[in-house]
CSV table of C-alpha atoms and ligand atoms in Angstrom, one decimal:
chain,number,residue,atom,x,y,z
A,1,MET,CA,107.3,109.4,72.2
A,2,THR,CA,106.9,113.1,73.2
A,3,LEU,CA,104.4,113.8,75.9
A,4,PRO,CA,101.8,116.5,75.4
A,5,LEU,CA,102.1,119.7,77.4
A,6,SER,CA,100.2,119.8,80.7
A,7,HIS,CA,99.9,122.1,83.7
A,8,PRO,CA,98.4,125.1,81.9
A,9,ALA,CA,98.5,127.6,84.8
A,10,LEU,CA,102.0,126.7,85.8
A,11,SER,CA,103.2,127.1,82.2
A,12,VAL,CA,101.9,130.7,82.2
A,13,THR,CA,103.0,131.7,85.7
A,14,ASP,CA,106.4,130.0,85.8
A,15,PRO,CA,107.4,128.5,82.4
A,16,GLU,CA,110.9,127.8,83.7
A,17,LEU,CA,109.6,125.5,86.4
A,18,ALA,CA,106.9,124.1,84.1
A,19,ALA,CA,109.6,123.1,81.7
A,20,LEU,CA,111.4,121.2,84.4
A,21,VAL,CA,108.3,119.3,85.4
A,22,GLY,CA,107.7,118.5,81.8
A,23,ALA,CA,111.2,117.2,81.4
A,24,GLU,CA,110.8,115.0,84.5
A,25,GLU,CA,107.5,113.6,83.1
A,26,GLN,CA,109.4,112.8,79.8
A,27,LEU,CA,112.2,111.2,81.8
A,28,GLN,CA,109.8,109.1,83.9
A,29,ALA,CA,108.0,108.0,80.7
A,30,ASP,CA,111.1,107.0,78.7
A,31,THR,CA,113.3,105.3,81.3
A,32,LEU,CA,113.2,101.9,83.0
A,33,ARG,CA,113.0,103.0,86.7
A,34,LEU,CA,114.4,100.3,88.9
A,35,ILE,CA,115.0,102.1,92.2
A,36,PRO,CA,113.1,99.9,94.6
A,37,SER,CA,111.8,102.7,96.8
A,38,GLU,CA,110.2,104.5,93.9
A,39,ASN,CA,107.0,104.1,92.1
A,40,TYR,CA,104.4,105.8,89.9
A,41,VAL,CA,101.3,107.1,91.8
A,42,SER,CA,98.0,107.1,90.1
A,43,GLN,CA,96.4,110.1,88.5
A,44,ALA,CA,93.8,110.1,91.4
A,45,VAL,CA,96.6,110.2,94.0
A,46,LEU,CA,98.3,113.0,92.1
A,47,GLU,CA,95.0,115.0,92.0
A,48,ALA,CA,94.3,114.5,95.7
A,49,SER,CA,97.8,115.8,96.6
A,50,GLY,CA,97.3,118.9,94.5
A,51,THR,CA,94.1,120.2,96.1
A,52,VAL,CA,93.1,123.2,98.2
A,53,LEU,CA,93.3,121.0,101.3
A,54,GLN,CA,96.8,122.4,101.1
A,55,ASN,CA,95.4,125.7,102.3
A,56,LYS,CA,94.2,124.5,105.7
A,57,TYR,CA,95.9,124.4,109.1
A,58,SER,CA,94.8,121.4,111.3
A,59,GLU,CA,97.0,121.0,114.3
A,60,GLY,CA,95.6,118.3,116.5
A,61,TYR,CA,93.5,115.3,115.5
A,62,ALA,CA,90.0,114.8,114.0
A,63,GLY,CA,87.5,116.1,116.5
A,64,ARG,CA,90.2,117.8,118.7
A,65,ARG,CA,91.9,120.5,116.7
A,66,TYR,CA,93.4,123.8,117.6
A,67,TYR,CA,91.9,125.6,114.6
A,68,GLU,CA,88.3,126.0,113.4
A,69,GLY,CA,87.0,125.2,109.9
A,70,GLN,CA,87.8,121.5,110.1
A,71,GLN,CA,84.4,120.3,108.8
A,72,ASN,CA,85.9,118.6,105.8
A,73,ILE,CA,89.5,118.0,107.0
A,74,ASP,CA,88.3,115.9,109.9
A,75,GLN,CA,86.5,113.7,107.5
A,76,VAL,CA,89.5,113.4,105.2
A,77,GLU,CA,91.7,112.4,108.1
A,78,ARG,CA,89.2,109.9,109.4
A,79,LEU,CA,88.8,108.4,106.0
A,80,ALA,CA,92.6,107.9,105.8
A,81,THR,CA,92.9,106.4,109.3
A,82,ASP,CA,89.9,104.2,108.9
A,83,ARG,CA,91.2,102.8,105.6
A,84,ALA,CA,94.6,102.2,107.1
A,85,LYS,CA,93.1,100.4,110.0
A,86,ALA,CA,91.0,98.2,107.8
A,87,LEU,CA,93.7,97.5,105.2
A,88,PHE,CA,96.4,96.5,107.7
A,89,GLY,CA,94.1,95.1,110.4
A,90,VAL,CA,95.4,97.5,113.2
A,91,ASP,CA,93.6,99.2,116.1
A,92,HIS,CA,95.2,102.5,115.6
A,93,ALA,CA,96.7,104.5,112.7
A,94,ASN,CA,98.3,107.9,112.7
A,95,VAL,CA,98.6,109.3,109.1
A,96,GLN,CA,100.3,112.6,110.0
A,97,PRO,CA,104.0,111.9,109.9
A,98,TYR,CA,105.6,114.0,107.2
A,99,SER,CA,107.7,111.1,106.0
A,100,GLY,CA,109.4,107.9,107.1
A,101,SER,CA,112.2,109.5,109.0
A,102,PRO,CA,110.1,111.8,111.1
A,103,ALA,CA,107.7,108.8,111.7
A,104,ASN,CA,110.6,106.9,113.2
A,105,LEU,CA,111.7,109.9,115.3
A,106,ALA,CA,108.2,110.0,116.7
A,107,VAL,CA,108.6,106.4,117.8
A,108,TYR,CA,111.8,107.3,119.7
A,109,LEU,CA,110.0,110.2,121.3
A,110,ALA,CA,107.1,107.9,122.3
A,111,PHE,CA,109.1,105.1,123.9
A,112,ALA,CA,112.6,106.2,124.7
A,113,GLU,CA,114.7,108.9,126.5
A,114,PRO,CA,117.8,110.4,125.0
A,115,GLY,CA,120.8,108.2,125.8
A,116,ASP,CA,118.7,105.0,125.9
A,117,THR,CA,120.0,102.0,124.0
A,118,VAL,CA,118.2,101.2,120.8
A,119,MET,CA,118.8,98.4,118.3
A,120,GLY,CA,118.5,98.2,114.6
A,121,MET,CA,120.2,96.8,111.5
A,122,ALA,CA,123.4,98.5,110.6
A,123,LEU,CA,123.0,100.8,107.6
A,124,PRO,CA,125.7,99.1,105.4
A,125,MET,CA,124.0,95.7,106.1
A,126,GLY,CA,120.7,97.1,104.7
A,127,GLY,CA,119.2,98.9,107.6
A,128,HIS,CA,118.0,102.5,107.6
A,129,LEU,CA,119.7,105.6,109.0
A,130,THR,CA,116.9,106.2,111.5
A,131,HIS,CA,117.5,102.7,113.1
A,132,GLY,CA,120.3,104.2,115.3
A,133,TRP,CA,123.0,104.7,112.8
A,134,GLY,CA,125.8,107.1,113.9
A,135,VAL,CA,125.4,110.0,111.5
A,136,SER,CA,121.6,110.1,112.2
A,137,ALA,CA,120.1,112.0,115.1
A,138,THR,CA,118.9,108.6,116.2
A,139,GLY,CA,122.5,107.5,116.6
A,140,LYS,CA,123.7,110.7,118.1
A,141,TRP,CA,120.9,111.1,120.7
A,142,PHE,CA,120.5,107.4,121.5
A,143,ARG,CA,123.0,104.6,121.9
A,144,GLY,CA,122.6,102.6,118.8
A,145,VAL,CA,123.7,98.9,118.8
A,146,GLN,CA,123.5,97.2,115.5
A,147,TYR,CA,123.0,93.8,114.0
A,148,GLY,CA,123.8,92.6,110.5
A,149,VAL,CA,123.5,89.7,108.2
A,150,ARG,CA,125.8,86.6,108.0
A,151,HIS,CA,128.7,86.9,105.7
A,152,ASP,CA,128.1,83.4,104.2
A,153,THR,CA,124.3,83.6,103.6
A,154,GLY,CA,123.5,87.3,103.5
A,155,LEU,CA,120.7,86.4,106.0
A,156,ILE,CA,119.9,87.7,109.5
A,157,ASP,CA,121.3,85.5,112.2
A,158,PHE,CA,118.7,85.4,114.9
A,159,ASP,CA,121.1,83.9,117.4
A,160,GLU,CA,123.3,87.0,117.0
A,161,VAL,CA,120.3,89.3,117.3
A,162,ARG,CA,119.1,87.5,120.5
A,163,ASP,CA,122.6,87.6,122.1
A,164,LEU,CA,123.0,91.3,121.3
A,165,ALA,CA,119.4,92.1,122.6
A,166,LEU,CA,119.9,90.2,125.9
A,167,LYS,CA,123.3,91.8,126.4
A,168,GLU,CA,122.3,95.3,125.6
A,169,ARG,CA,118.7,95.4,126.7
A,170,PRO,CA,117.6,98.0,124.1
A,171,LYS,CA,114.4,100.0,124.7
A,172,LEU,CA,113.5,99.7,121.0
A,173,ILE,CA,114.3,97.0,118.4
A,174,PHE,CA,113.8,98.0,114.8
A,175,CYS,CA,113.4,95.4,112.1
A,176,GLY,CA,113.0,96.1,108.4
A,177,GLY,CA,115.4,98.0,106.1
A,178,THR,CA,116.2,99.5,102.8
A,179,ALA,CA,118.2,96.8,101.0
A,180,LEU,CA,116.7,93.5,102.3
A,181,PRO,CA,115.8,91.1,99.5
A,182,ARG,CA,114.4,88.5,101.8
A,183,THR,CA,111.2,88.0,103.8
A,184,ILE,CA,111.4,89.5,107.3
A,185,ASP,CA,110.6,87.0,110.1
A,186,PHE,CA,108.6,89.3,112.3
A,187,ALA,CA,107.7,86.4,114.7
A,188,ALA,CA,111.4,85.7,115.4
A,189,PHE,CA,112.0,89.4,116.1
A,190,ALA,CA,108.9,89.6,118.4
A,191,GLU,CA,110.2,86.7,120.5
A,192,ILE,CA,113.5,88.4,120.9
A,193,ALA,CA,111.9,91.7,121.8
A,194,ARG,CA,109.7,89.9,124.4
A,195,GLU,CA,112.7,88.1,125.9
A,196,SER,CA,114.7,91.3,126.2
A,197,GLY,CA,111.9,93.6,127.2
A,198,ALA,CA,112.1,95.8,124.1
A,199,VAL,CA,109.4,97.5,122.1
A,200,LEU,CA,109.4,96.0,118.6
A,201,VAL,CA,109.1,98.4,115.7
A,202,ALA,CA,108.5,96.9,112.3
A,203,ASP,CA,109.6,99.5,109.7
A,204,VAL,CA,108.0,98.2,106.6
A,205,ALA,CA,108.5,101.3,104.5
A,206,HIS,CA,109.7,99.3,101.5
A,207,ILE,CA,107.3,96.4,101.7
A,208,ALA,CA,104.0,98.0,102.9
A,209,GLY,CA,102.4,97.5,99.5
A,210,LEU,CA,103.4,93.9,99.4
A,211,ILE,CA,101.9,93.4,102.9
A,212,ALA,CA,98.7,95.2,101.9
A,213,GLY,CA,98.5,93.0,98.8
A,214,GLY,CA,99.2,89.8,100.6
A,215,ALA,CA,102.6,89.2,99.0
A,216,HIS,CA,104.6,89.5,102.2
A,217,PRO,CA,103.6,88.3,105.8
A,218,SER,CA,102.2,91.1,108.0
A,219,PRO,CA,104.0,92.4,111.0
A,220,VAL,CA,100.7,93.3,112.7
A,221,PRO,CA,100.3,90.2,114.9
A,222,HIS,CA,103.9,90.5,116.1
A,223,ALA,CA,105.1,94.1,116.3
A,224,ASP,CA,104.2,96.7,118.9
A,225,VAL,CA,104.5,99.5,116.4
A,226,VAL,CA,104.4,99.4,112.6
A,227,SER,CA,106.1,102.3,110.8
A,228,THR,CA,105.8,102.8,107.1
A,229,THR,CA,106.2,105.3,104.4
A,230,THR,CA,103.3,105.6,102.0
A,231,HIS,CA,105.2,106.3,98.8
A,232,LYS,CA,107.1,103.1,98.0
A,233,THR,CA,105.4,99.8,97.2
A,234,LEU,CA,102.2,101.3,98.7
A,235,ARG,CA,102.0,103.7,95.7
A,236,GLY,CA,100.8,106.7,97.6
A,237,PRO,CA,102.0,110.2,98.1
A,238,ARG,CA,105.3,111.0,100.0
A,239,GLY,CA,104.2,110.5,103.6
A,240,ALA,CA,104.2,108.0,106.4
A,241,MET,CA,102.0,106.2,108.9
A,242,LEU,CA,102.4,104.8,112.4
A,243,MET,CA,100.2,101.9,113.3
A,244,SER,CA,99.8,100.1,116.6
A,245,ARG,CA,97.5,98.3,119.1
A,246,GLU,CA,95.2,100.5,121.1
A,247,GLU,CA,97.5,100.5,124.2
A,248,HIS,CA,100.2,102.5,122.3
A,249,ALA,CA,97.8,104.9,120.5
A,250,LYS,CA,98.0,107.8,122.9
A,251,ALA,CA,101.8,107.7,123.1
A,252,ILE,CA,102.2,107.6,119.4
A,253,ASP,CA,99.7,110.4,118.7
A,254,LYS,CA,101.3,112.6,121.4
A,255,ALA,CA,104.7,112.0,120.0
A,256,VAL,CA,103.7,113.0,116.4
A,257,PHE,CA,101.8,116.1,117.6
A,258,PRO,CA,102.6,118.1,119.6
A,259,GLY,CA,105.9,116.2,120.3
A,260,LEU,CA,107.5,116.4,116.9
A,261,GLN,CA,105.4,118.1,114.3
A,262,GLY,CA,103.0,121.0,113.7
A,263,GLY,CA,100.1,121.0,111.3
A,264,PRO,CA,99.6,117.9,109.2
A,265,HIS,CA,99.8,118.2,105.4
A,266,ASN,CA,96.1,117.7,104.6
A,267,GLN,CA,96.6,117.3,100.9
A,268,THR,CA,99.0,114.5,101.6
A,269,THR,CA,96.5,112.9,104.1
A,270,ALA,CA,93.9,113.0,101.3
A,271,ALA,CA,96.2,111.4,98.8
A,272,ILE,CA,97.1,108.7,101.4
A,273,ALA,CA,93.4,108.0,101.8
A,274,VAL,CA,93.1,107.6,98.0
A,275,ALA,CA,96.1,105.3,97.9
A,276,LEU,CA,94.7,103.1,100.7
A,277,HIS,CA,91.4,102.9,98.8
A,278,GLU,CA,93.3,101.7,95.7
A,279,ALA,CA,95.4,99.3,97.8
A,280,ALA,CA,92.2,97.7,99.1
A,281,GLN,CA,91.0,96.7,95.6
A,282,PRO,CA,91.5,93.2,94.3
A,283,SER,CA,93.7,94.6,91.5
A,284,PHE,CA,96.2,95.8,94.1
A,285,ARG,CA,96.7,92.2,95.3
A,286,ASP,CA,97.5,91.3,91.7
A,287,TYR,CA,99.9,94.2,91.6
A,288,ALA,CA,101.7,93.2,94.8
A,289,HIS,CA,102.1,89.6,93.6
A,290,ALA,CA,103.2,90.7,90.1
A,291,VAL,CA,105.9,92.9,91.8
A,292,VAL,CA,107.3,89.8,93.5
A,293,ASP,CA,106.9,87.5,90.5
A,294,ASN,CA,108.8,90.1,88.4
A,295,ALA,CA,111.6,90.4,90.9
A,296,LYS,CA,112.0,86.7,91.1
A,297,ALA,CA,112.1,86.4,87.3
A,298,LEU,CA,114.5,89.2,87.0
A,299,ALA,CA,116.8,87.7,89.7
A,300,GLU,CA,116.8,84.4,87.8
A,301,ALA,CA,117.7,86.1,84.5
A,302,LEU,CA,120.5,88.0,86.2
A,303,LEU,CA,121.8,84.8,87.9
A,304,ALA,CA,121.8,83.1,84.5
A,305,ARG,CA,124.0,86.0,83.3
A,306,GLY,CA,126.5,85.4,86.1
A,307,PHE,CA,125.5,88.2,88.4
A,308,ASP,CA,126.2,87.8,92.1
A,309,LEU,CA,123.0,88.6,94.1
A,310,VAL,CA,123.2,89.1,97.9
A,311,SER,CA,121.5,86.2,99.6
A,312,GLY,CA,121.3,84.5,96.2
A,313,GLY,CA,118.1,86.0,95.0
A,314,THR,CA,114.9,87.7,96.3
A,315,ASP,CA,111.6,87.0,98.1
A,316,ASN,CA,110.2,90.5,97.6
A,317,HIS,CA,110.5,93.5,95.3
A,318,LEU,CA,114.2,94.1,95.7
A,319,ILE,CA,117.5,92.7,94.4
A,320,LEU,CA,121.0,93.7,95.7
A,321,MET,CA,123.7,92.9,93.2
A,322,ASP,CA,127.4,92.7,94.1
A,323,LEU,CA,129.3,93.8,91.0
A,324,THR,CA,132.7,92.7,92.2
A,325,PRO,CA,132.8,89.7,89.9
A,326,LYS,CA,131.9,91.9,87.0
A,327,ASP,CA,134.9,94.1,87.8
A,328,VAL,CA,132.9,97.4,87.8
A,329,PRO,CA,132.3,99.6,90.9
A,330,GLY,CA,128.7,100.1,91.8
A,331,LYS,CA,128.8,103.8,91.2
A,332,VAL,CA,130.4,103.5,87.7
A,333,ALA,CA,127.7,100.9,86.8
A,334,ALA,CA,124.9,103.0,88.2
A,335,LYS,CA,126.0,106.1,86.3
A,336,ALA,CA,126.4,104.2,83.0
A,337,LEU,CA,123.0,102.5,83.4
A,338,ASP,CA,121.5,105.9,83.9
A,339,ARG,CA,123.0,107.0,80.6
A,340,ALA,CA,121.4,103.8,79.2
A,341,GLY,CA,117.9,104.9,80.4
A,342,ILE,CA,118.0,102.4,83.3
A,343,VAL,CA,117.7,104.2,86.6
A,344,VAL,CA,119.2,102.4,89.6
A,345,ASN,CA,121.1,103.3,92.7
A,346,TYR,CA,124.6,102.3,93.8
A,347,ASN,CA,124.5,100.6,97.2
A,348,THR,CA,126.8,99.0,99.8
A,349,VAL,CA,126.7,95.3,100.0
A,350,PRO,CA,127.1,93.5,103.4
A,351,TYR,CA,130.8,93.4,104.4
A,352,ASP,CA,131.6,95.8,101.5
A,353,PRO,CA,135.3,96.4,101.2
A,354,ARG,CA,134.7,99.7,99.3
A,355,LYS,CA,133.6,103.0,100.7
A,356,PRO,CA,129.8,103.9,101.1
A,357,PHE,CA,130.1,106.7,98.5
A,358,ASP,CA,131.8,104.3,96.1
A,359,PRO,CA,130.5,100.8,97.0
A,360,SER,CA,130.5,97.5,95.3
A,361,GLY,CA,126.7,97.1,94.7
A,362,VAL,CA,123.7,98.2,92.8
A,363,ARG,CA,120.2,98.0,94.2
A,364,ILE,CA,117.3,97.4,91.9
A,365,GLY,CA,113.6,96.6,92.2
A,366,THR,CA,110.4,96.0,90.3
A,367,PRO,CA,107.6,98.2,91.8
A,368,SER,CA,107.8,100.9,89.1
A,369,LEU,CA,108.0,98.7,86.1
A,370,THR,CA,105.2,96.5,87.4
A,371,SER,CA,103.0,99.7,87.8
A,372,ARG,CA,103.5,100.2,84.1
A,373,GLY,CA,102.4,96.6,83.3
A,374,LEU,CA,105.7,94.9,82.5
A,375,ALA,CA,105.4,91.2,83.4
A,376,THR,CA,107.7,88.2,83.9
A,377,GLU,CA,108.2,87.7,80.1
A,378,HIS,CA,109.9,91.1,79.9
A,379,MET,CA,112.4,90.3,82.7
A,380,PRO,CA,115.0,88.5,80.5
A,381,ALA,CA,115.2,91.6,78.3
A,382,VAL,CA,115.6,93.8,81.4
A,383,ALA,CA,118.4,91.5,82.6
A,384,GLY,CA,119.9,91.6,79.2
A,385,TRP,CA,120.0,95.4,79.1
A,386,ILE,CA,121.5,95.5,82.6
A,387,ASP,CA,124.2,93.0,81.6
A,388,ARG,CA,125.0,94.9,78.4
A,389,GLY,CA,125.0,98.2,80.4
A,390,VAL,CA,127.4,96.9,83.0
A,391,THR,CA,129.7,95.5,80.4
A,392,ALA,CA,129.6,98.9,78.5
A,393,ALA,CA,130.4,100.6,81.9
A,394,ARG,CA,133.5,98.5,82.1
A,395,THR,CA,134.7,99.0,78.6
A,396,GLY,CA,133.5,102.7,78.3
A,397,ASP,CA,131.3,101.9,75.3
A,398,GLU,CA,129.1,105.0,75.1
A,399,ASP,CA,127.6,104.0,71.8
A,400,GLU,CA,126.3,100.8,73.4
A,401,LEU,CA,124.7,102.8,76.3
A,402,ALA,CA,123.0,105.0,73.7
A,403,ALA,CA,121.7,101.9,71.8
A,404,ILE,CA,120.3,100.4,75.0
A,405,ARG,CA,118.6,103.8,75.9
A,406,ALA,CA,116.8,103.7,72.6
A,407,GLU,CA,115.7,100.1,73.0
A,408,VAL,CA,114.5,100.8,76.5
A,409,ALA,CA,112.5,103.9,75.4
A,410,ASP,CA,111.0,101.8,72.6
A,411,LEU,CA,109.6,99.2,75.0
A,412,MET,CA,108.5,101.7,77.6
A,413,ALA,CA,106.5,103.6,75.0
A,414,ALA,CA,104.2,100.6,74.8
A,415,PHE,CA,103.6,100.7,78.6
A,416,PRO,CA,102.2,104.2,79.5
A,417,ALA,CA,102.9,105.2,83.1
A,418,PRO,CA,100.2,106.0,85.6
A,419,GLY,CA,99.9,109.7,86.4
A,420,LEU,CA,101.8,110.9,83.3
A,421,PRO,CA,100.2,112.9,80.5
A,422,THR,CA,99.1,110.8,77.5
A,423,ASP,CA,97.7,111.9,74.1
B,501,PLP,C1,112.5,104.9,103.0
B,501,PLP,C2,112.7,104.5,104.4
B,501,PLP,C3,112.6,105.3,105.5
B,501,PLP,C4,112.6,106.8,105.4
B,501,PLP,O1,111.6,107.4,104.7
B,501,PLP,P1,111.8,108.9,104.2
B,501,PLP,O2,110.4,109.2,103.7
B,501,PLP,O3,112.8,108.9,103.1
B,501,PLP,O4,112.2,109.7,105.4
B,501,PLP,C5,112.6,104.8,106.8
B,501,PLP,N1,112.8,103.5,106.9
B,501,PLP,C6,113.0,102.6,105.9
B,501,PLP,C7,113.1,101.2,106.2
B,501,PLP,C8,112.9,103.1,104.6
B,501,PLP,O5,113.1,102.2,103.6
């Protein structure tokens, strides 16, 4: 299926760039996108993020800005923060962080001093760079101590986390991550944070949409600060939010601006407001539960085909496969699947004997395919394509990869993607 031309002004002013955007639209239409941190935003979110709100400088917060002419912008930002507070049930929301990493940096600025000890999950275990990992500013400017998952179960060992917290007395404890297929026990982390005198930060970037839709427990009763991106399962524009109880509101706001950032990206704030409105609808609850149902069905179909899944399956939107038994390195498999029209990312698995740039695993997830309307009955076919693709990666069978690509495009044509041009 060839998509119609769109973006008329762009096509005239800059045909070279317009062609690239068109090619990306076609790619996102034709492929099975399984990267768990990605999604398709709605046409409404796309429109809000492409508005003249872009033209306005708004340093400060609604009602206390350093620039005039905020009659509309203040209302846009209030809409976004009010909707965030209502959706997640929090006292305070700051919607200005430019993305998830700067949001987390603002948390350090609010609650810690350089050199302080901070604790998070190790990156190769499924944590995020900004949770104190060495190559990140958070690991260079703070003293990061890291927990992991158990080798035998692939699950967090709370005795280990508690021992480490009581020994190291971190200022901050981060929970949440980028490759965690299981439900996060926020209450258990909160108890450890209380015992060790740490501020608990729940980084729910990946699962914010599942939380909003009631498909994952909420960190709000337990965590001091909730950090999230807005562009993963929440299905908003690229951006982030920091949420907290009232007692931390001032510290967080001061850290985001003027501590770390300048003017907020008002067009993004607007698109966040739209996404939060969408996430408050009953249909979004259905979406969040369908994401999890699809991931569970996909995990089962993969297990039936002999795939080794970290922790044995999934509770959420994400599956981490260890391809060691399939005798294919993760990167080789990921690149072959890409040629087959199945977009994934290679990923370390816990205790990976291979190097981070050439690891044993592949990470997949169901947020995007669920946004297109694929359901549990399609998951055996998805698992079948992944299986054939991984086998073709091992044998170097390019014809098979091309055949899969055609089959994938054929199915995807029946499930138009939100936000992409249609005829
Ligand atoms: C994606 C993610 C981030 C970072 O978000 P960016 O917008 O890429 O900076 C932070 N923490 C977690 C857990 C994430 O999954």
